Amino acid sequence: MTTLIEPGRVPTGTGGAVVRRIGIIGTGIMGADHARLLTRAVSGAAVGGVFDLDDDRARGVAQASGGARVFADPYALIADDDIDAVLIASSDATHEDYVLACIAAGKPVLCEKPLAPTVDGCARILDAETAHGSRLVTVGFMRRFDPGYTDLKALLATGEIGAPLMLHNVHRNPAAVPGLPSSALITNSAVHELDITRWLFDSEITEVAVHTPRPSGNAGGTRDPQLLILTTASGVLSDVEIFVNARYGYEVRCELVAETGTVTLDTPPPTAVRRSGLHARTLPADWRPRFAEAYRLELQDWIDGTGQGATAWDGFAATFVAQACVNALESGERYTVEMPPTPGLYRR
Ligand code: ISE
């Protein structure tokens, strides 16, 4: 996973069961975080091996994970008999090759988003998995496990607030790397809302438009913020404000508007300070604390083989819609999203 947002640049502010040995490719910010969770917070798992282009970084994570093996070659890690499943958290451009190698080896693989940066790359993965004949690939859209989002989906399913009409999303990061391409706001960040919109409403996105105000003076030439307007096949409108140089902290929230009620998903408030006429809540500096529980539940689900995570088809759809949004951003036009039919392996 390529991290285009600068993490941390802000405010102050086992029980005898079978243990699956996980090989981790990429031990940067996300790979290291996953290794920590697999070692300390997930049952039935151990880090069996790691690979990173930066050998020292790989060694550090291996040591912190109870002495996992350090591999000099990612393909040797995938093929190794002592590795049961693979977690890919390397740079986005490497995902496709590693996922294909895992499918060829018949090993379950959890790949950080994006499944692949191009639609063609994702399609090659769908073809390979279909030829294999069963699902091996999970994509790391961890918000599907966030207790706030799962509550929202469960509440919607009760019918108590009627049919959904609109979803207003806000997604802010404090600071992005200077010179960030404007398209990265969509492919790296808002892609989570593309996935959440499809998942929450169980309906494909059929039309997209992207609007941009005057760019923030802190954005260094990037078109930041952006406003995405997504329409689903079921007729719901989902708007996404993505702002990656918001400076004040990391925040993800949304409000669902339905026929007879609304539901708000707010930033979880671990602490609230009341002082000198002020009532303030602490915000995290990046997504790791905000979605810590979602990451843990996602990994536990993957290890247990419960299969609630995003499939390769979901990864394909996210990249497909993201590409349509990038086209809309660049042309200023609305785009109809004409996704191919869902292959049989992924039909529910
Ligand atoms: C980052 O890559 C992530 O995946 C985070 O979940 C997201 O909130 C952030 O905007 C991205 O840059």
Tab-separated table of C-alpha atoms and ligand atoms in Angstrom, residues 1-5 30 112-113 142-143 171-173 184-185 188-192 242 244 250 252 286-288 291 295, ligand 1:
chain	number	residue	atom	x	y	z
A	1	MET	CA	0.000	0.000	0.000
A	2	THR	CA	1.414	3.367	-0.970
A	3	THR	CA	0.852	5.963	1.694
A	4	LEU	CA	0.307	9.304	0.046
A	5	ILE	CA	-1.017	10.993	3.093
A	30	MET	CA	0.390	-0.676	7.160
A	112	GLU	CA	-4.418	-3.856	0.845
A	113	LYS	CA	-6.451	-1.557	-1.374
A	142	MET	CA	-11.473	-2.393	6.436
A	143	ARG	CA	-14.345	0.041	6.921
A	171	HIS	CA	-13.224	12.295	4.694
A	172	ARG	CA	-10.373	14.537	5.832
A	173	ASN	CA	-6.661	14.021	6.360
A	184	ALA	CA	-4.863	10.363	-5.822
A	185	LEU	CA	-7.550	11.966	-3.661
A	188	ASN	CA	-6.087	6.553	-2.551
A	189	SER	CA	-8.648	8.104	-0.198
A	190	ALA	CA	-12.218	8.501	-1.515
A	191	VAL	CA	-11.984	4.936	-2.864
A	192	HIS	CA	-13.074	3.901	0.651
A	242	ILE	CA	-12.501	14.523	0.290
A	244	VAL	CA	-6.473	15.730	2.342
A	250	TYR	CA	-8.062	13.002	10.673
A	252	VAL	CA	-14.270	10.342	8.690
A	286	ASP	CA	-4.380	9.504	10.860
A	287	TRP	CA	-6.612	6.531	10.078
A	288	ARG	CA	-4.837	3.876	12.154
A	291	PHE	CA	-10.015	2.341	12.346
A	295	TYR	CA	-8.443	-3.541	11.142
B	1	ISE	C1	-5.007	5.993	3.324
B	1	ISE	O1	-4.260	5.385	2.299
B	1	ISE	C2	-6.050	5.069	3.781
B	1	ISE	O2	-6.276	4.013	3.271
B	1	ISE	C3	-6.936	5.631	4.825
B	1	ISE	O3	-7.882	4.705	5.243
B	1	ISE	C4	-7.620	6.829	4.243
B	1	ISE	O4	-8.499	7.392	5.177
B	1	ISE	C5	-6.589	7.869	3.826
B	1	ISE	O5	-7.253	8.963	3.280
B	1	ISE	C6	-5.681	7.233	2.784
B	1	ISE	O6	-4.699	8.146	2.397
